Coordinates of C-alpha atoms in Angstrom, one line a residue:
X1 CA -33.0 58.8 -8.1
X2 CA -34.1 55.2 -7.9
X3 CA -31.5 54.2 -10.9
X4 CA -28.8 56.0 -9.6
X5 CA -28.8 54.6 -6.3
X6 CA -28.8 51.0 -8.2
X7 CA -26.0 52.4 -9.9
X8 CA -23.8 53.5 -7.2
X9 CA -24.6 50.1 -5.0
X10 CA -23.5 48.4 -8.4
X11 CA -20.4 50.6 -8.3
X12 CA -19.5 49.3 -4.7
X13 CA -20.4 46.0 -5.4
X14 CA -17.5 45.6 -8.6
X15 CA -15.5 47.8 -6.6
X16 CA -15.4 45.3 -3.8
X17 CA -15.0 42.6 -5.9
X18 CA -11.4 44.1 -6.7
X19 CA -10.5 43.7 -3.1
X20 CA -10.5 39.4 -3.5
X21 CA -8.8 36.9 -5.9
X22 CA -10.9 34.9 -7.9
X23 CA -10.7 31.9 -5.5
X24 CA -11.3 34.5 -2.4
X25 CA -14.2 35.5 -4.7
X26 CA -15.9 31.8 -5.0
X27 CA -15.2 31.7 -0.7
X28 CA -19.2 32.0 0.2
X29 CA -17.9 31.6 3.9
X30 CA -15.2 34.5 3.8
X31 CA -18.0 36.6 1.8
X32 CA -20.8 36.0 4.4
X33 CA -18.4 37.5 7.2
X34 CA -17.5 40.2 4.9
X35 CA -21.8 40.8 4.8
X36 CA -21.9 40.9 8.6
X37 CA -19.7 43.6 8.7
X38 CA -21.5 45.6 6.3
X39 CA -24.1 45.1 7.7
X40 CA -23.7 48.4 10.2
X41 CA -22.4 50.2 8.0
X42 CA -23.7 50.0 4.3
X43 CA -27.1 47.8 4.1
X44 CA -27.5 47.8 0.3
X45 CA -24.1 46.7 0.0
X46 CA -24.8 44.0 2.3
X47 CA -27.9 42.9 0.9
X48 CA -26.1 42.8 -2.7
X49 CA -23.1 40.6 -1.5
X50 CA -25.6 38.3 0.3
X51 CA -26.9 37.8 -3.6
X52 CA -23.7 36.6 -4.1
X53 CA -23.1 34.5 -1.4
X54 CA -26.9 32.6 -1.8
X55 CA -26.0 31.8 -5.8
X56 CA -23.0 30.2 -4.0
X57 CA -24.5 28.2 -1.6
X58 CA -28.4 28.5 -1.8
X59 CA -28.8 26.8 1.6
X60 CA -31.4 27.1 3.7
X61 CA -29.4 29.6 6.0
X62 CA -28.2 31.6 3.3
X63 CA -31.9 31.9 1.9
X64 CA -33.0 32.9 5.3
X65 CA -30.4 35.6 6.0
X66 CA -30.8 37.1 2.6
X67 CA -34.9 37.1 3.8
X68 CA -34.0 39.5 6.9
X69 CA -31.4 41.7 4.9
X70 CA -34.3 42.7 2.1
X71 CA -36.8 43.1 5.3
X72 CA -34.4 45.3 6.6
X73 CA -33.8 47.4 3.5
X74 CA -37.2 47.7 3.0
X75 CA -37.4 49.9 6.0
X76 CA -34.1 51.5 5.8
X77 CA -33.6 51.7 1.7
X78 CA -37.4 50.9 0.4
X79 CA -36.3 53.0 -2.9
X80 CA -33.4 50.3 -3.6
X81 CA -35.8 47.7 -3.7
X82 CA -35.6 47.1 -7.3
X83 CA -32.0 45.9 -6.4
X84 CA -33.8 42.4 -6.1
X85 CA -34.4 42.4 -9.6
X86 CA -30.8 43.0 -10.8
X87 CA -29.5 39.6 -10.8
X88 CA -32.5 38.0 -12.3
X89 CA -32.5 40.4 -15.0
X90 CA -28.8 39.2 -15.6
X91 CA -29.6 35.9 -15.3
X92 CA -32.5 36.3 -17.8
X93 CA -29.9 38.2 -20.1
X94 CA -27.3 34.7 -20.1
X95 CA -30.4 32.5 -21.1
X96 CA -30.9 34.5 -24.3
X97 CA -27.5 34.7 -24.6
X98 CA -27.5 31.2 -24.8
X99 CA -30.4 31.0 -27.0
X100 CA -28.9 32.9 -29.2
X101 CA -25.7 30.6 -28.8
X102 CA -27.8 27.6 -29.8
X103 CA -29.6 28.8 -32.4
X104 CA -26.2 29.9 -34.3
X105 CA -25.1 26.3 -33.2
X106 CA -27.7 25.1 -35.6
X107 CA -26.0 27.1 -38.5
X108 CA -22.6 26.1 -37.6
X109 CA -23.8 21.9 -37.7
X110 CA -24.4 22.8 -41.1
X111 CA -20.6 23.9 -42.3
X112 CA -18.4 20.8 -42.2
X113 CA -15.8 22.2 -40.3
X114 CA -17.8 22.4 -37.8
X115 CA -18.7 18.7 -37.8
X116 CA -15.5 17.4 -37.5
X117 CA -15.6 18.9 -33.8
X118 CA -18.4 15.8 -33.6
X119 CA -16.3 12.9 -34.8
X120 CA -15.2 10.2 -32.6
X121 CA -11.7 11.0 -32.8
X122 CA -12.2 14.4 -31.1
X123 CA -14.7 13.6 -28.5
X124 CA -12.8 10.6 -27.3
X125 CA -8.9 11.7 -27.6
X126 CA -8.6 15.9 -28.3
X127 CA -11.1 16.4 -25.8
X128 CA -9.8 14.1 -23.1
X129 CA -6.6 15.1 -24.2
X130 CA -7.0 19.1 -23.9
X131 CA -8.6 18.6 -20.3
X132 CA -5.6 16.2 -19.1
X133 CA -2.9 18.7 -20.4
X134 CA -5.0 21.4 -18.8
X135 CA -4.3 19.6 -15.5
X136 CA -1.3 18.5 -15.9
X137 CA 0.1 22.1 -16.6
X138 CA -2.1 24.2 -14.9
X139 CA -3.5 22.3 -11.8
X140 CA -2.2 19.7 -11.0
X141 CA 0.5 20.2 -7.7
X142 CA 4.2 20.2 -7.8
X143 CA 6.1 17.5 -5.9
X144 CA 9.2 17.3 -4.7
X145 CA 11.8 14.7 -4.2
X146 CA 14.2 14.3 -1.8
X147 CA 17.4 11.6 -2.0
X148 CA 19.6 9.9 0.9
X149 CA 21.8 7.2 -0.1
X150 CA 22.8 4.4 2.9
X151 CA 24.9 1.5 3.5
X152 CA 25.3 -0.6 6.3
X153 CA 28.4 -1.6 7.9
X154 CA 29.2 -4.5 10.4
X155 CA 32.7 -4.7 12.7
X156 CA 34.5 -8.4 12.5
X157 CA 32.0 -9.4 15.9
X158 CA 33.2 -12.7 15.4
X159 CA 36.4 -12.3 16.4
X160 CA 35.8 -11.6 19.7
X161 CA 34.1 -15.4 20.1
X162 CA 35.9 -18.7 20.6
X163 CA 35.7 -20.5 17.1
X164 CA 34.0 -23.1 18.0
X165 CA 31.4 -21.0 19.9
X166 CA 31.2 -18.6 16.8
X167 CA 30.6 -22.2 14.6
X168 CA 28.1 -23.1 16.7
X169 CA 26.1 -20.2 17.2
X170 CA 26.5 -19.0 13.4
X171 CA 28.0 -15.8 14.9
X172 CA 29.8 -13.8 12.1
X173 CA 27.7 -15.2 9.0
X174 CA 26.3 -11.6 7.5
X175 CA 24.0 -11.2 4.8
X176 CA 23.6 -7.5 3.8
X177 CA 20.8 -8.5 1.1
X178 CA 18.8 -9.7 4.1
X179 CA 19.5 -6.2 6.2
X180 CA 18.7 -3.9 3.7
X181 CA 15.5 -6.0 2.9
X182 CA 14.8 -5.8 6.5
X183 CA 15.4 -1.9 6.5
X184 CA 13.3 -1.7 3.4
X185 CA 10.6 -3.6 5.2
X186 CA 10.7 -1.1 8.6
X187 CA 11.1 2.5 6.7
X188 CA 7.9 1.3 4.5
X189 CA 5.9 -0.1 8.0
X190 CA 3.2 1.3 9.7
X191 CA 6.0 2.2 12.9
X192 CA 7.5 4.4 10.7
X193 CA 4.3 6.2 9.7
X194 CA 3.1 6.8 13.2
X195 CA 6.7 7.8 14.0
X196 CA 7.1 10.2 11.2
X197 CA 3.5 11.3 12.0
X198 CA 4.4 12.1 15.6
X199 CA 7.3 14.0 14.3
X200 CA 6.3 16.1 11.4
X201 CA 2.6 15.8 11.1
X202 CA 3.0 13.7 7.9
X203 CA -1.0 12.6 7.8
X204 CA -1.7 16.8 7.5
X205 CA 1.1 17.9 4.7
X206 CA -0.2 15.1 2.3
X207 CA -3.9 16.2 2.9
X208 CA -3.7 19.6 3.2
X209 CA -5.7 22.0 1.2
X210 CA -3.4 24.1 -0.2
X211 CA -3.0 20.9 -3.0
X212 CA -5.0 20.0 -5.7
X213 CA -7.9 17.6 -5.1
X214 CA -5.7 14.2 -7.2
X215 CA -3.2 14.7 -5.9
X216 CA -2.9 14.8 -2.5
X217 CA -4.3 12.5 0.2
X218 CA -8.2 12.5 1.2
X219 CA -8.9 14.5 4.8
X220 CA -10.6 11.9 6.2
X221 CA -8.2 8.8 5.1
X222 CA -7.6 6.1 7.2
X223 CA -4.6 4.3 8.8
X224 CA -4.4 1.7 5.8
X225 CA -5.4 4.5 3.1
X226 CA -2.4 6.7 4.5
X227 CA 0.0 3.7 4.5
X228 CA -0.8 2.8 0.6
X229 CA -0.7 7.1 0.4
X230 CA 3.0 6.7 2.0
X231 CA 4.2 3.7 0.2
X232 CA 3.5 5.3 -3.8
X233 CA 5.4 8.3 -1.9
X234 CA 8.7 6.7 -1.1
X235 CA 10.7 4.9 -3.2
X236 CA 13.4 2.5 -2.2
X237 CA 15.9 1.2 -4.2
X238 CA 19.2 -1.5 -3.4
X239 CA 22.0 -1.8 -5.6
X240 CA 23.0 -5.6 -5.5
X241 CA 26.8 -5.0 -6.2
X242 CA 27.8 -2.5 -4.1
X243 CA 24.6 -2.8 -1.2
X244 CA 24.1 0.8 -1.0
X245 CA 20.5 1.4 0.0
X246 CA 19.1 4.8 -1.7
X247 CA 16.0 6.5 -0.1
X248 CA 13.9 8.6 -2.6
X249 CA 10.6 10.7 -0.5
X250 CA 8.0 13.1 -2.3
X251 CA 5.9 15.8 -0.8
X252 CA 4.8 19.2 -1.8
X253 CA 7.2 21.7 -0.3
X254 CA 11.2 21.2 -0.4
X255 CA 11.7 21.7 3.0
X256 CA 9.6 19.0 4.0
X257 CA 10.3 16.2 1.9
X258 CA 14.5 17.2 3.2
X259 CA 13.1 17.3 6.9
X260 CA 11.2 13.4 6.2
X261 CA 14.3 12.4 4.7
X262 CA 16.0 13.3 7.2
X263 CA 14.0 11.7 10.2
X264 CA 13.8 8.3 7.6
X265 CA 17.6 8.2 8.0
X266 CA 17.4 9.2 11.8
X267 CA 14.7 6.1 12.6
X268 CA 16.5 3.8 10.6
X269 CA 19.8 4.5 12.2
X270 CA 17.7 3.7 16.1
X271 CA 16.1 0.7 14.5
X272 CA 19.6 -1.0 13.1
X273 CA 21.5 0.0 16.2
X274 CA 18.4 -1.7 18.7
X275 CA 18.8 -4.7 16.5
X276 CA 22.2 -5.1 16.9
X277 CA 22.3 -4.5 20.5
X278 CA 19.2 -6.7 21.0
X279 CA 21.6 -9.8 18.8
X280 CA 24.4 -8.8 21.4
X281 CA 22.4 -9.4 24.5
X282 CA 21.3 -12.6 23.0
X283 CA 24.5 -13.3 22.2
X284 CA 26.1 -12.4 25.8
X285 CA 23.0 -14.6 27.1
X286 CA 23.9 -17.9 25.3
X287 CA 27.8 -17.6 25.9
X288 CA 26.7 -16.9 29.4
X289 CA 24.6 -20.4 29.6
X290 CA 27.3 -22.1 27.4
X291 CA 29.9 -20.8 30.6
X292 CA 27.8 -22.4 33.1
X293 CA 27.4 -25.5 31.3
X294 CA 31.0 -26.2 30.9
X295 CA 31.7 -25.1 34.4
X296 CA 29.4 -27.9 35.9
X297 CA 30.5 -30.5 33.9
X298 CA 34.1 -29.5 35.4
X299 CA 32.7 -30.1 38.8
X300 CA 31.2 -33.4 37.7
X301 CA 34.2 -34.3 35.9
X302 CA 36.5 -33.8 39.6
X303 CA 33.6 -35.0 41.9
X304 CA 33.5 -38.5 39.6
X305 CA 37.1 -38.8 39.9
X306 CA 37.6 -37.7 43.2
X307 CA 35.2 -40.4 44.5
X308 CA 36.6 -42.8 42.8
X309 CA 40.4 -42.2 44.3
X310 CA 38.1 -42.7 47.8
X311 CA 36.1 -45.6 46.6
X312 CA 39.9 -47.6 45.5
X313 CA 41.8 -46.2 48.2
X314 CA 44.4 -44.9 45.3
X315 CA 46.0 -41.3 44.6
X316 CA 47.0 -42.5 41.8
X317 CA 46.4 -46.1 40.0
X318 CA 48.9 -45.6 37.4
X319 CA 51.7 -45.3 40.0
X320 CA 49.9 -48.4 41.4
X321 CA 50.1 -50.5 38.4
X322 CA 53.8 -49.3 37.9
X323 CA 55.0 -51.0 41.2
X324 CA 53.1 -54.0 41.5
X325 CA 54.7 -54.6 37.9
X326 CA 58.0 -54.0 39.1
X327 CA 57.2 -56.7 41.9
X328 CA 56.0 -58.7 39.5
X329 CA 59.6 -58.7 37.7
X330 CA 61.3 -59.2 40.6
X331 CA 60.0 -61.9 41.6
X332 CA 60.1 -63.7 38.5
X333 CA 63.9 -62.8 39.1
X334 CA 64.0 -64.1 42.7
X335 CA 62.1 -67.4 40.9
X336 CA 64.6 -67.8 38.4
X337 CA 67.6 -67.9 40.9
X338 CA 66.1 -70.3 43.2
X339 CA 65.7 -72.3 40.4
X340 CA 69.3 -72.4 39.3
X341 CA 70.0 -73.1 43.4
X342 CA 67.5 -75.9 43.2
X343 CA 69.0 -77.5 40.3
X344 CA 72.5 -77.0 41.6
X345 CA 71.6 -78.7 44.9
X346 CA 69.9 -81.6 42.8
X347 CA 73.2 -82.4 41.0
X348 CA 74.6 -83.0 44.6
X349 CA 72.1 -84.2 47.1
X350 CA 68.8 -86.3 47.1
X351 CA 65.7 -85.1 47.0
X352 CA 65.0 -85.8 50.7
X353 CA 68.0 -84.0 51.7
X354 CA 67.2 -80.4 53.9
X355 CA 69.0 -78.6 51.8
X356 CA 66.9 -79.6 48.8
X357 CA 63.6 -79.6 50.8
X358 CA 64.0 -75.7 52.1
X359 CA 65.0 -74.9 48.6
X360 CA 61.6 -76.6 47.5
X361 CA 59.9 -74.3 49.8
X362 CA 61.6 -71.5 49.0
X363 CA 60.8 -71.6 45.2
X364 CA 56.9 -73.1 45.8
X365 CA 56.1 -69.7 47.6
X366 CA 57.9 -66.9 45.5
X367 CA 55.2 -69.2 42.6
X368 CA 52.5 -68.6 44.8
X369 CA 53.7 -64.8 45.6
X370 CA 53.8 -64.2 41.7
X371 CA 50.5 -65.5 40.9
X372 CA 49.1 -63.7 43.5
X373 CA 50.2 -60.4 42.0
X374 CA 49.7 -61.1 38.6
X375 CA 46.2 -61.8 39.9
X376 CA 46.0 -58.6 40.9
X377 CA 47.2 -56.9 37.6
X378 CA 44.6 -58.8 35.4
X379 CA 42.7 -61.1 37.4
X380 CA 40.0 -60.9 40.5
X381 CA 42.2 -60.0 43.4
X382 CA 42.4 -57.1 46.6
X383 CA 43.9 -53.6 45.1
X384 CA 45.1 -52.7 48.6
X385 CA 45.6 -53.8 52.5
X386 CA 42.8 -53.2 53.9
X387 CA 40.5 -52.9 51.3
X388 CA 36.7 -53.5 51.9
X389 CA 36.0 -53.2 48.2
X390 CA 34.9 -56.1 45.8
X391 CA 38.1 -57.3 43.8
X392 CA 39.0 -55.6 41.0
X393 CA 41.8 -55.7 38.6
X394 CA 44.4 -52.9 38.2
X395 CA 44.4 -53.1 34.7
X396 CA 40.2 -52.3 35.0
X397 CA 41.3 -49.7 37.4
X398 CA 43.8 -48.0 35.4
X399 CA 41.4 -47.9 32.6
X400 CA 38.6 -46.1 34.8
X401 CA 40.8 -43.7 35.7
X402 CA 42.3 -42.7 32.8
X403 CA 38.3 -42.0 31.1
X404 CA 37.5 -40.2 33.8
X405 CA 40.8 -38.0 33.9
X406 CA 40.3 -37.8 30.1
X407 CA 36.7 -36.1 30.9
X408 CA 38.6 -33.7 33.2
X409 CA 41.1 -32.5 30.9
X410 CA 38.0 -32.0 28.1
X411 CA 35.9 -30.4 31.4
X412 CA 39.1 -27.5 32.3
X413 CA 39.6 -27.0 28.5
X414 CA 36.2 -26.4 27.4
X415 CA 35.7 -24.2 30.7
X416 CA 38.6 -22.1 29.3
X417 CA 37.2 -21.1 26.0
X418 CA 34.0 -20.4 27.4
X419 CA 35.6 -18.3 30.1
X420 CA 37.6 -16.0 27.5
X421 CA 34.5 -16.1 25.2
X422 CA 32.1 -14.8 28.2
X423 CA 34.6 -11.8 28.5
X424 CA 34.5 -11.1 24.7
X425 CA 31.2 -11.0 24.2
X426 CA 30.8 -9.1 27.5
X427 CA 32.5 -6.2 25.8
X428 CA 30.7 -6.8 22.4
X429 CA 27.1 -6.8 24.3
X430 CA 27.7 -2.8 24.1
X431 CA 28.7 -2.3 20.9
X432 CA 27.1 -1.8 17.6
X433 CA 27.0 -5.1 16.0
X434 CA 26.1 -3.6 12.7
X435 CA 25.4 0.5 11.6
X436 CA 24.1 2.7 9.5
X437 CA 26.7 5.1 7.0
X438 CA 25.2 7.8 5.3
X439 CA 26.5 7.8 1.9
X440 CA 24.6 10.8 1.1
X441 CA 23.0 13.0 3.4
X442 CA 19.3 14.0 2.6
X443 CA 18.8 16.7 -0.2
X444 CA 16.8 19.7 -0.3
X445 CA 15.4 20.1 -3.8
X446 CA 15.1 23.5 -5.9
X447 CA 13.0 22.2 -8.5
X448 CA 10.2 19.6 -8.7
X449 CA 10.4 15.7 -10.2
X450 CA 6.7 15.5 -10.6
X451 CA 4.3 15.6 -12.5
X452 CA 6.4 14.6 -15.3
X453 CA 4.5 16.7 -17.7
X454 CA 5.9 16.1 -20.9
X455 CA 5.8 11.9 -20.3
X456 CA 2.4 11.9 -19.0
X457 CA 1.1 13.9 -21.5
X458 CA 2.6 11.5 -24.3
X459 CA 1.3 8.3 -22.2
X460 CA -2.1 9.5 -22.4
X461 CA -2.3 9.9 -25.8
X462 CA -0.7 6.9 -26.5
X463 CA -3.2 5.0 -24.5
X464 CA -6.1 7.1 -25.8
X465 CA -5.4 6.5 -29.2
X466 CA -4.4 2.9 -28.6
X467 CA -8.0 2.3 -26.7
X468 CA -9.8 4.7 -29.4
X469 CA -8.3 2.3 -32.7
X470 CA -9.3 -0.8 -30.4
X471 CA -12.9 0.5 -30.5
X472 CA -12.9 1.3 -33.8
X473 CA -12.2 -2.2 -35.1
X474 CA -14.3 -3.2 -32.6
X475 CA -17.5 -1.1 -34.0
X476 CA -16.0 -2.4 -37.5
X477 CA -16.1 -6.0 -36.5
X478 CA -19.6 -5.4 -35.3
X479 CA -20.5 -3.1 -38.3
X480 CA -19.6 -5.7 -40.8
X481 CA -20.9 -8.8 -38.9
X482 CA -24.4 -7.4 -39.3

């Protein structure tokens, strides 16, 4: 009675273990809850899984709960006691197994086909070899890759600027190596990370599970371990000719690696658009100070002038210096005729005659009159009637004036440009300096890039045997040096 209840608890117990996969099988936690529920209803079943579960785990728990469960089948099942014994007798079976294994290991050293298994070549590059293609075919995870292509583009900003503004401020000078460099820099950062972290949950697909153990990223990884995870992850690449910026992402499920590709070209896009508008603020901003500079020195420009009409008592000096020319010339005219009368009355009277003597007079003060105002075109003499200035020449005058209305023609002109320029780049502040075309929108893969099984496979061996003939001449060189 005894043997057949083993039996039939045996029975249950390989009938169960149809009811799990081999990996549900090798689950101690899913098979402890499965021994809690038999618990009420079948106690040598129980008892017999909880076997299972302590060669799993033998922890201390484990040990203890498998403790209570024989207790209680001793009271409920005392004849199934020798159910105990089962597994050690199995256990005690696979050690003579292996005895036996051994001992016809010691024949098999002796055929020579079986010592070749022992040569050097075999244990350091079939071996290594057989247990890298095993992984490589049969374990290791499938990744997928997902492609965007990119280019930026930039509207003709300087067109909207002044030229010499856009000179100055190096407005319009574009270098798309240095963008897509820039872009390269930002999509590999740590802002993108946290972004695409926030978005997708990138830190969980790469360590989840589901993934075999070399492959994917450690559960308890860090910041800096994640970004070096991220960076062998994505690959950038920048075509010099044509500046097209392509985007290559790997991950484990198709979907995913389309949906990071996706928000990749989505961040980059926000990130090239903030720069730009960021440049036209800046650019709005200097414009703007550029306007208020030339708009005081206009002010200064007309305030200098304007007191120096008051401080002269002139509107104009150049209209000045044109009449007291023209008295100038007629005087000398005037001169010359009195002259001619002088000598005419000389010819015909004395020198003592009245005639003669007003004539004299006459001549001696249109020569004083005429130095006088030649005095006042070149020399030190009064500009005006009236004038409570220091003397000054009009020929100093004119000059003065025509630097300072020089300044205020410069002034108005440069206050013009900057004017139309501050309403240009008014309108340019909200537009996108530069901006992001999608060449190629992100893929969604149907079959994996990677593991590349067929190159890695022929890499390692390369490198095994290359490293296993370096050792050998190695152990030669040694060999024959002694």
């Amino acid at each position: 009675m005894t043997e057949q209840s083993i039996d039939d608890v045996e029975q249950r117990f390989l009938d169960l273990r149809k009811e799990y996969t081999s990996e549900q099988w090798r689950d101690f936690k899913m098979l402890l809850v499965k021994v809690e529920e038999l618990v009420e209803t079948d106690v040598p079943l129980a008892y017999r899984l909880m076997q299972r579960v302590k060669n799993l785990d033998p922890s201390s728990a484990n040990r203890k709960r498998l403790r209570e469960l024989k207790n209680i089948l001793l009271v409920k099942h005392p004849e199934l006691m020798s159910l105990s014994s089962v597994e050690q007798s199995r256990s005690s079976q696979a050690l003579n197994k292996i005895e036996d294994t051994l001992l016809k290991g010691k024949h098999k050293l002796q055929n020579s086909d079986f010592k070749m298994l022992l040569k050097p070549l075999f244990v350091f590059v079939v071996i290594p070899f057989l247990l890298f293609a095993f992984y490589q075919i049969f374990w290791a995870s499938e990744r997928f890759e997902s492609r965007t292509q990119l280019i930026l583009k930039q509207p003709d900003g300087a067109a909207t600027l002044d030229p010499a503004l856009a000179l100055l401020s190096g407005f319009g000078s574009t270098s798309f190596g240095d963008d897509n460099e820039l872009l390269k820099a930002y999509i590999l950062s740590s802002d993108m990370i946290d972004f695409l972290q926030h978005k997708i949950a990138l830190k969980e697909h790469y360590s989840s599970n589901k993934y075999d153990f070399y492959s994917r990223l450690s559960s308890d990884a860090t910041k800096e371990d994640l970004h070096k995870y991220f960076s062998k992850h994505v690959r950038i690449e920048i075509d010099a000719k044509s500046s097209v910026l392509s985007i290559f992402v790997q991950g484990f499920e198709p979907d995913f690696v389309n949906q990071l590709a996706a928000h990749i070209v989505q961040r980059a896009e926000w990130y090239i658009n903030e720069i730009g508008h960021n440049l036209a603020k800046e650019q709005l901003l200097f414009v703007q100070k550029e306007h208020q500079l030339s708009e005081k020195r206009l002010q200064d420009a007309k305030r200098v002038l304007l007191a120096f009409q008051r401080e002269h008592d002139l509107l104009d000096p150049e209209a000045e210096g044109m009449a007291l020319q023209r008295i100038t010339y007629s005087l000398e005219g005037e001169i010359a005729i009195k002259q001619a009368e002088l000598n005419a009355l000389l010819s015909a009277m004395s020198e003592q005659a009245p005639a003669v003597l007003q004539a004299k007079a006459q001549l001696n003060s249109l020569n004083q009159e005429l130095i006088q105002q030649r005095s006042r075109l070149t020399k030190s003499g009064k500009v005006g009637e009236g004038s409570e200035n220091s003397s000054v020449s009009v020929s100093e005058i004119l000059s003065r004036f025509s630097d300072l209305k020089i300044d205020l023609e410069l002034a108005l002109s440069a206050y013009s440009s900057s004017q139309v320029s501050l309403e240009k780049s008014r309108i340019e502040a909200y537009r996108q300096l530069k901006y992001l075309v999608v060449v190629e929108s992100p893929t969604l893969p149907e079959e994996s890039s990677y593991p590349k099984v067929f190159y890695n496979l022929t890499l390692f061996l390369t490198i095994a045997l290359m490293l296993f003939l370096i050792g050998r001449i190695i152990a030669a060189t040694v060999k024959e040096l002694r």
